[in-house]
Coordinates of N, CA, C and O in Angstrom, one line a residue:
X389 N 118.4 67.0 -15.7 CA 119.7 66.4 -15.9 C 120.8 67.2 -15.2 O 120.9 68.4 -15.4
X390 N 121.6 66.6 -14.5 CA 122.7 67.3 -13.7 C 123.8 67.6 -14.7 O 123.9 67.1 -15.8
X391 N 124.7 68.4 -14.2 CA 125.9 68.8 -15.0 C 126.7 67.6 -15.3 O 127.2 67.5 -16.4
X392 N 126.9 66.7 -14.3 CA 127.7 65.5 -14.6 C 127.1 64.6 -15.7 O 127.8 64.1 -16.5
X393 N 125.8 64.5 -15.7 CA 125.1 63.8 -16.8 C 125.4 64.4 -18.1 O 125.6 63.7 -19.1
X394 N 125.2 65.7 -18.2 CA 125.5 66.5 -19.4 C 126.9 66.3 -19.9 O 127.2 66.1 -21.0
X395 N 127.8 66.4 -18.9 CA 129.3 66.3 -19.3 C 129.5 64.9 -19.8 O 130.3 64.7 -20.8
X396 N 128.9 63.8 -19.2 CA 129.2 62.5 -19.6 C 128.6 62.3 -21.0 O 129.3 61.7 -21.9
X397 N 127.4 62.8 -21.3 CA 126.9 62.7 -22.6 C 127.7 63.4 -23.7 O 128.0 62.9 -24.8
X398 N 128.2 64.6 -23.3 CA 129.0 65.4 -24.3 C 130.4 64.7 -24.4 O 131.0 64.8 -25.5
X399 N 130.9 64.1 -23.4 CA 132.1 63.4 -23.5 C 132.0 62.2 -24.5 O 132.9 62.1 -25.4
X400 N 130.9 61.5 -24.5 CA 130.7 60.4 -25.4 C 130.7 61.0 -26.9 O 131.2 60.4 -27.8
X401 N 130.0 62.1 -27.0 CA 129.8 62.7 -28.3 C 131.2 63.1 -28.8 O 131.5 62.9 -30.0
X402 N 132.0 63.8 -28.0 CA 133.4 64.2 -28.4 C 134.2 63.0 -28.7 O 135.1 63.1 -29.6
X403 N 134.1 61.9 -28.0 CA 134.9 60.7 -28.3 C 134.5 60.2 -29.7 O 135.4 59.9 -30.5
X404 N 133.2 60.1 -30.0 CA 132.8 59.6 -31.3 C 133.3 60.5 -32.4 O 133.6 60.1 -33.5
X405 N 133.3 61.8 -32.1 CA 133.7 62.8 -33.2 C 135.2 62.9 -33.2 O 135.8 63.6 -34.1
X406 N 135.9 62.2 -32.3 CA 137.4 62.3 -32.2 C 137.9 63.7 -32.1 O 138.9 64.1 -32.6
X407 N 137.2 64.5 -31.3 CA 137.5 65.9 -31.0 C 138.3 65.9 -29.7 O 137.8 66.0 -28.6
X408 N 139.6 65.7 -29.8 CA 140.5 65.6 -28.6 C 140.5 66.8 -27.7 O 140.6 66.7 -26.5
X409 N 140.5 68.0 -28.3 CA 140.6 69.3 -27.6 C 139.3 69.4 -26.7 O 139.5 69.7 -25.5
X410 N 138.2 69.2 -27.2 CA 136.9 69.3 -26.5 C 136.9 68.2 -25.4 O 136.5 68.4 -24.3
X411 N 137.3 67.0 -25.8 CA 137.2 65.9 -24.9 C 138.1 66.1 -23.7 O 137.7 65.9 -22.5
X412 N 139.3 66.7 -23.8 CA 140.2 66.9 -22.7 C 139.6 68.0 -21.7 O 139.6 67.8 -20.5
X413 N 138.9 69.0 -22.3 CA 138.3 70.0 -21.4 C 137.1 69.4 -20.7 O 136.9 69.6 -19.5
X414 N 136.3 68.6 -21.4 CA 135.1 68.0 -20.7 C 135.6 67.1 -19.6 O 135.0 67.0 -18.5
X415 N 136.6 66.3 -19.9 CA 137.2 65.4 -18.8 C 137.6 66.2 -17.6 O 137.4 65.8 -16.5
X416 N 138.3 67.3 -17.9 CA 138.8 68.1 -16.8 C 137.6 68.7 -16.0 O 137.6 68.7 -14.7
X417 N 136.6 69.2 -16.7 CA 135.4 69.7 -16.0 C 134.7 68.6 -15.2 O 134.3 68.8 -14.0
X418 N 134.6 67.4 -15.7 CA 134.0 66.3 -15.1 C 134.7 66.0 -13.8 O 134.1 65.7 -12.7
X419 N 136.1 66.0 -13.9 CA 136.9 65.7 -12.7 C 136.7 66.7 -11.7 O 136.6 66.4 -10.5
X420 N 136.7 68.0 -12.1 CA 136.5 69.1 -11.1 C 135.2 69.0 -10.4 O 135.1 69.2 -9.1
X421 N 134.1 68.7 -11.1 CA 132.8 68.6 -10.5 C 132.8 67.3 -9.6 O 132.2 67.4 -8.4
X422 N 133.3 66.2 -10.0 CA 133.4 65.0 -9.1 C 134.2 65.3 -7.9 O 133.8 64.9 -6.8
X423 N 135.3 65.9 -8.0 CA 136.1 66.3 -6.8 C 135.4 67.2 -5.8 O 135.5 67.0 -4.6
X424 N 134.7 68.1 -6.4 CA 133.9 69.0 -5.5 C 132.8 68.2 -4.8 O 132.5 68.4 -3.6
X425 N 132.1 67.3 -5.5 CA 131.1 66.4 -4.9 C 131.7 65.6 -3.7 O 131.1 65.5 -2.6
X426 N 132.9 65.0 -4.0 CA 133.6 64.2 -2.9 C 133.9 65.1 -1.7 O 133.7 64.7 -0.6
X427 N 134.4 66.3 -2.0 CA 134.9 67.2 -1.0 C 133.7 67.6 -0.1 O 133.8 67.7 1.1
X428 N 132.5 67.9 -0.7 CA 131.4 68.4 0.0 C 130.6 67.2 0.6 O 129.8 67.4 1.5
X429 N 130.7 66.0 0.0 CA 130.0 64.9 0.5 C 128.5 64.8 0.1 O 127.8 64.0 0.7
X430 N 128.1 65.5 -1.0 CA 126.7 65.4 -1.5 C 126.7 65.8 -2.9 O 127.7 66.4 -3.4
X431 N 125.6 65.5 -3.6 CA 125.4 66.0 -5.0 C 125.4 67.5 -5.0 O 124.8 68.2 -4.1
X432 N 125.9 68.1 -6.0 CA 126.1 69.6 -6.1 C 124.7 70.2 -6.5 O 124.0 69.7 -7.3
X433 N 124.5 71.4 -5.9 CA 123.3 72.2 -6.3 C 123.7 73.0 -7.5 O 124.9 73.0 -7.9
X434 N 122.8 73.6 -8.1 CA 123.1 74.4 -9.3 C 124.1 75.5 -9.0 O 125.0 75.8 -9.8
X435 N 124.0 76.1 -7.8 CA 124.9 77.2 -7.5 C 126.3 76.7 -7.3 O 127.3 77.3 -7.7
X436 N 126.4 75.5 -6.7 CA 127.7 74.9 -6.5 C 128.3 74.5 -7.8 O 129.5 74.6 -8.0
X437 N 127.5 74.0 -8.8 CA 128.0 73.6 -10.1 C 128.5 74.9 -10.8 O 129.6 74.8 -11.4
X438 N 127.8 76.0 -10.7 CA 128.2 77.2 -11.3 C 129.5 77.7 -10.7 O 130.4 78.2 -11.4
X439 N 129.6 77.5 -9.4 CA 130.9 78.0 -8.7 C 132.1 77.2 -9.3 O 133.1 77.8 -9.5
X440 N 131.9 75.9 -9.5 CA 133.0 75.1 -10.0 C 133.3 75.5 -11.4 O 134.5 75.7 -11.8
X441 N 132.3 75.7 -12.3 CA 132.5 76.2 -13.6 C 133.2 77.6 -13.7 O 134.1 77.8 -14.4
X442 N 132.8 78.5 -12.8 CA 133.3 79.8 -12.7 C 134.8 79.7 -12.3 O 135.6 80.5 -12.9
X443 N 135.1 78.9 -11.4 CA 136.5 78.7 -10.9 C 137.4 78.2 -12.1 O 138.5 78.7 -12.3
X444 N 136.9 77.3 -12.8 CA 137.6 76.7 -14.0 C 137.8 77.8 -15.1 O 138.9 77.9 -15.7
X445 N 136.8 78.5 -15.3 CA 136.9 79.6 -16.3 C 137.9 80.7 -15.9 O 138.7 81.1 -16.7
X446 N 137.8 81.0 -14.7 CA 138.7 82.1 -14.1 C 140.2 81.6 -14.3 O 141.1 82.4 -14.6
X447 N 140.4 80.3 -14.0 CA 141.8 79.8 -14.1 C 142.3 79.9 -15.6 O 143.4 80.3 -15.8
X448 N 141.4 79.7 -16.5 CA 141.7 79.8 -17.9 C 142.0 81.2 -18.3 O 142.9 81.5 -19.1
X449 N 141.2 82.1 -17.8 CA 141.4 83.5 -18.1 C 142.7 84.0 -17.6 O 143.5 84.7 -18.4
X450 N 143.1 83.6 -16.4 CA 144.4 84.0 -15.9 C 145.5 83.3 -16.7 O 146.5 84.0 -17.0
X451 N 145.3 82.1 -17.1 CA 146.4 81.4 -17.9 C 146.5 82.1 -19.2 O 147.6 82.3 -19.7
X452 N 145.4 82.4 -19.9 CA 145.5 83.1 -21.2 C 146.2 84.5 -21.0 O 147.0 84.8 -21.9
X453 N 145.8 85.2 -20.0 CA 146.5 86.5 -19.8 C 148.0 86.4 -19.6 O 148.7 87.2 -20.1
X454 N 148.4 85.4 -18.9 CA 149.8 85.2 -18.7 C 150.5 84.8 -20.0 O 151.6 85.3 -20.3
X455 N 149.9 84.0 -20.8 CA 150.4 83.7 -22.1 C 150.5 84.9 -23.0 O 151.5 85.1 -23.8
X456 N 149.5 85.8 -23.0 CA 149.5 87.0 -23.8 C 150.6 87.9 -23.3 O 151.3 88.6 -24.1
X457 N 150.7 88.0 -22.0 CA 151.8 88.9 -21.4 C 153.2 88.3 -21.8 O 154.1 89.1 -22.0
X458 N 153.3 87.0 -21.9 CA 154.6 86.4 -22.3 C 154.8 86.3 -23.8 O 155.7 85.6 -24.3
X459 N 153.9 87.0 -24.6 CA 154.0 87.0 -26.0 C 154.0 85.6 -26.6 O 154.8 85.2 -27.4
X460 N 153.0 84.8 -26.2 CA 152.8 83.4 -26.7 C 151.3 83.3 -27.2 O 150.5 82.7 -26.7
X461 N 151.1 84.0 -28.4 CA 149.7 84.0 -28.9 C 149.2 82.6 -29.3 O 147.9 82.4 -29.2
X462 N 150.0 81.7 -29.7 CA 149.5 80.3 -30.1 C 149.0 79.6 -28.8 O 148.0 78.9 -28.9
X463 N 149.6 79.8 -27.7 CA 149.1 79.1 -26.5 C 147.9 79.8 -25.9 O 147.0 79.2 -25.4
X464 N 147.8 81.2 -26.1 CA 146.7 81.9 -25.7 C 145.5 81.5 -26.5 O 144.3 81.4 -26.0
X465 N 145.7 81.3 -27.8 CA 144.6 80.8 -28.7 C 144.0 79.5 -28.2 O 142.8 79.3 -28.3
X466 N 144.9 78.6 -27.8 CA 144.5 77.3 -27.4 C 143.6 77.4 -26.1 O 142.6 76.7 -25.9
X467 N 144.0 78.3 -25.2 CA 143.3 78.5 -24.0 C 141.9 79.1 -24.3 O 140.9 78.8 -23.7
X468 N 141.9 80.0 -25.3 CA 140.6 80.6 -25.7 C 139.6 79.5 -26.2 O 138.4 79.5 -25.9
X469 N 140.1 78.5 -26.9 CA 139.3 77.3 -27.3 C 138.8 76.6 -26.1 O 137.6 76.2 -26.0
X470 N 139.6 76.4 -25.1 CA 139.2 75.7 -23.8 C 138.1 76.5 -23.1 O 137.1 76.0 -22.6
X471 N 138.3 77.9 -23.1 CA 137.3 78.7 -22.5 C 135.9 78.6 -23.2 O 134.9 78.7 -22.5
X472 N 135.9 78.5 -24.5 CA 134.7 78.4 -25.2 C 133.9 77.1 -24.8 O 132.7 77.1 -24.7
X473 N 134.7 76.0 -24.6 CA 134.0 74.8 -24.1 C 133.5 75.0 -22.7 O 132.3 74.6 -22.5
X474 N 134.2 75.6 -21.8 CA 133.7 75.8 -20.5 C 132.5 76.7 -20.5 O 131.5 76.4 -19.7
X475 N 132.5 77.7 -21.3 CA 131.3 78.6 -21.4 C 130.0 78.0 -21.8 O 129.0 78.4 -21.5
X476 N 130.1 76.9 -22.5 CA 128.9 76.1 -23.0 C 128.1 75.7 -21.8 O 126.9 75.5 -21.9
X477 N 128.8 75.4 -20.7 CA 128.1 74.8 -19.5 C 127.7 75.9 -18.5 O 127.0 75.6 -17.5
X478 N 128.1 77.1 -18.7 CA 127.8 78.2 -17.8 C 126.4 78.8 -18.1 O 126.0 78.7 -19.2
X479 N 125.8 79.4 -17.1 CA 124.5 80.0 -17.4 C 124.7 81.2 -18.3 O 125.8 81.7 -18.4
X480 N 123.7 81.6 -19.0 CA 123.8 82.7 -19.9 C 124.3 84.0 -19.1 O 123.8 84.3 -18.0
X481 N 125.3 84.7 -19.7 CA 125.8 85.8 -19.1 C 125.0 87.1 -19.3 O 124.4 87.2 -20.4
X482 N 124.9 87.9 -18.3 CA 124.1 89.1 -18.4 C 124.9 90.2 -19.2 O 126.1 90.2 -19.2
X483 N 124.1 91.0 -19.9 CA 124.8 92.1 -20.6 C 125.2 93.2 -19.6 O 124.8 93.2 -18.5
X484 N 126.1 94.0 -20.1 CA 126.6 95.1 -19.3 C 125.5 96.0 -18.8 O 125.5 96.5 -17.6
X485 N 124.5 96.2 -19.6 CA 123.4 97.1 -19.3 C 122.5 96.4 -18.2 O 122.1 97.1 -17.2
X486 N 122.3 95.1 -18.2 CA 121.6 94.4 -17.2 C 122.3 94.5 -15.9 O 121.7 94.8 -14.8
X487 N 123.6 94.3 -15.9 CA 124.4 94.4 -14.7 C 124.4 95.8 -14.1 O 124.2 96.0 -12.9
X488 N 124.5 96.8 -15.0 CA 124.5 98.1 -14.5 C 123.2 98.5 -13.8 O 123.1 99.2 -12.8
X489 N 122.0 98.0 -14.4 CA 120.7 98.2 -13.8 C 120.7 97.6 -12.4 O 120.2 98.2 -11.4
X490 N 121.2 96.4 -12.2 CA 121.2 95.7 -10.9 C 122.1 96.5 -9.9 O 121.8 96.6 -8.8
X491 N 123.2 97.0 -10.4 CA 124.2 97.7 -9.6 C 123.5 99.0 -9.1 O 123.5 99.3 -7.9
X492 N 122.8 99.7 -10.0 CA 122.1 101.0 -9.6 C 121.1 100.7 -8.5 O 121.0 101.4 -7.5
X493 N 120.3 99.6 -8.7 CA 119.2 99.2 -7.8 C 119.8 98.9 -6.4 O 119.3 99.3 -5.4
X494 N 120.9 98.1 -6.4 CA 121.5 97.6 -5.2 C 122.1 98.8 -4.4 O 122.0 98.9 -3.2
X495 N 122.8 99.7 -5.1 CA 123.4 100.8 -4.5 C 122.4 101.7 -3.8 O 122.5 102.1 -2.7
X496 N 121.2 101.9 -4.5 CA 120.1 102.6 -3.9 C 119.5 101.9 -2.7 O 119.2 102.5 -1.7
X497 N 119.3 100.6 -2.8 CA 118.6 99.8 -1.8 C 119.5 99.8 -0.5 O 118.9 99.7 0.6
X498 N 120.8 99.7 -0.6 CA 121.6 99.7 0.6 C 122.0 101.1 1.1 O 122.6 101.2 2.2
X499 N 121.6 102.1 0.3 CA 121.9 103.4 0.7 C 123.4 103.8 0.7 O 123.9 104.6 1.5
X500 N 124.1 103.2 -0.3 CA 125.5 103.5 -0.4 C 125.8 104.8 -1.1 O 125.1 105.1 -2.1
X501 N 126.7 105.6 -0.6 CA 127.0 106.8 -1.2 C 128.5 107.1 -1.4 O 128.9 107.9 -2.1
X502 N 129.4 106.3 -0.7 CA 130.8 106.5 -0.8 C 131.5 105.2 -1.0 O 131.0 104.1 -0.8
X503 N 132.8 105.3 -1.3 CA 133.6 104.1 -1.5 C 133.7 103.2 -0.3 O 133.9 102.0 -0.5
X504 N 133.6 103.7 0.9 CA 133.6 102.9 2.1 C 132.4 101.9 2.2 O 132.5 101.0 3.0
X505 N 131.4 102.2 1.4 CA 130.2 101.3 1.4 C 130.4 100.1 0.4 O 129.4 99.4 0.1
X506 N 131.5 100.0 -0.3 CA 131.8 99.0 -1.3 C 131.4 97.6 -0.8 O 130.8 96.8 -1.5
X507 N 131.9 97.3 0.4 CA 131.7 95.9 0.9 C 130.2 95.6 1.1 O 129.7 94.5 0.8
X508 N 129.5 96.6 1.6 CA 128.0 96.4 1.8 C 127.3 96.2 0.4 O 126.5 95.3 0.3
X509 N 127.7 97.0 -0.6 CA 127.1 96.8 -1.9 C 127.4 95.5 -2.5 O 126.6 94.8 -3.0
X510 N 128.7 95.1 -2.5 CA 129.1 93.9 -3.1 C 128.5 92.7 -2.4 O 128.1 91.7 -3.0
X511 N 128.4 92.7 -1.1 CA 127.7 91.7 -0.3 C 126.3 91.4 -0.7 O 125.8 90.3 -0.8
X512 N 125.6 92.5 -1.0 CA 124.2 92.4 -1.4 C 124.1 92.1 -2.9 O 123.1 91.4 -3.3
X513 N 125.0 92.5 -3.7 CA 125.0 92.4 -5.1 C 125.4 91.0 -5.7 O 124.8 90.4 -6.6
X514 N 126.5 90.4 -5.1 CA 127.0 89.2 -5.7 C 126.1 88.0 -5.7 O 126.1 87.3 -6.7
X515 N 125.3 87.8 -4.7 CA 124.3 86.7 -4.9 C 123.4 86.8 -6.0 O 122.9 85.8 -6.6
X516 N 123.1 88.1 -6.5 CA 122.2 88.3 -7.6 C 122.8 88.0 -8.9 O 122.1 87.6 -9.9
X517 N 124.2 88.2 -9.0 CA 124.8 88.1 -10.3 C 125.9 86.9 -10.4 O 126.5 86.7 -11.4
X518 N 126.0 86.2 -9.3 CA 127.0 85.2 -9.2 C 126.9 84.2 -10.4 O 125.8 83.6 -10.6
X519 N 128.0 84.0 -11.2 CA 128.0 83.1 -12.3 C 127.3 83.6 -13.5 O 127.4 83.0 -14.6
X520 N 126.6 84.7 -13.4 CA 125.9 85.3 -14.6 C 126.6 86.6 -15.1 O 126.2 87.1 -16.1
X521 N 127.6 87.1 -14.3 CA 128.3 88.3 -14.8 C 129.7 88.2 -14.3 O 130.0 87.6 -13.3
X522 N 130.6 88.8 -15.0 CA 132.0 88.9 -14.7 C 132.2 89.7 -13.5 O 131.7 90.9 -13.4
X523 N 132.9 89.2 -12.5 CA 133.2 89.9 -11.2 C 133.9 91.2 -11.4 O 133.6 92.2 -10.7
X524 N 134.8 91.3 -12.4 CA 135.6 92.5 -12.6 C 134.6 93.6 -13.1 O 134.7 94.7 -12.7
X525 N 133.7 93.2 -14.0 CA 132.8 94.2 -14.5 C 131.9 94.7 -13.4 O 131.7 95.9 -13.3
X526 N 131.4 93.8 -12.6 CA 130.6 94.2 -11.4 C 131.3 95.2 -10.5 O 130.8 96.2 -10.1
X527 N 132.6 94.8 -10.2 CA 133.4 95.7 -9.3 C 133.6 97.0 -10.0 O 133.5 98.1 -9.3
X528 N 133.9 97.1 -11.3 CA 134.1 98.4 -11.9 C 132.9 99.2 -11.9 O 132.9 100.5 -11.7
X529 N 131.7 98.6 -12.1 CA 130.5 99.4 -12.1 C 130.1 99.9 -10.8 O 129.6 101.0 -10.6
X530 N 130.3 99.1 -9.7 CA 130.1 99.5 -8.4 C 131.0 100.7 -8.0 O 130.5 101.7 -7.5
X531 N 132.2 100.6 -8.4 CA 133.1 101.8 -8.1 C 132.7 103.0 -8.8 O 132.8 104.1 -8.3
X532 N 132.2 102.8 -10.1 CA 131.7 104.0 -10.9 C 130.6 104.7 -10.1 O 130.5 105.9 -10.1
X533 N 129.6 103.9 -9.6 CA 128.5 104.5 -8.9 C 128.7 105.0 -7.5 O 127.9 105.7 -6.9
X534 N 129.9 104.6 -6.9 CA 130.2 105.1 -5.6 C 131.2 106.2 -5.6 O 131.6 106.6 -4.5
X535 N 131.4 106.8 -6.7 CA 132.3 108.0 -6.8 C 131.5 109.3 -6.7 O 130.4 109.4 -7.0

């Protein structure tokens, strides 16, 4: 079952439950996935679907952070609810320990020893953790091991 099929089924469920908040997020996700399909001209692969979901989640994180910085907790809470809906469709996230183990392994395998090797490490590492780990966490751990 593709992501679009899942979203359509969940959209129907949200309509029947009269869950307007979830319904609006699902509609937005469905539109984003459809737009990406049209842009690329083919059905999306799992990696492409995860990229769309990651992009949508990242937008919400940035939006929530701006609301928190602007002292608007009620709007930030609404964005948190939207993020929870988006996370349902994301692959399971790796724990910090799992990411740290992959970072150690990758740093060793590319022979990185200093901060100037950051690009080499990130280039080898990101395909392994894309969509499964927060990019900021990965970046912080790589910097930790390159000091």
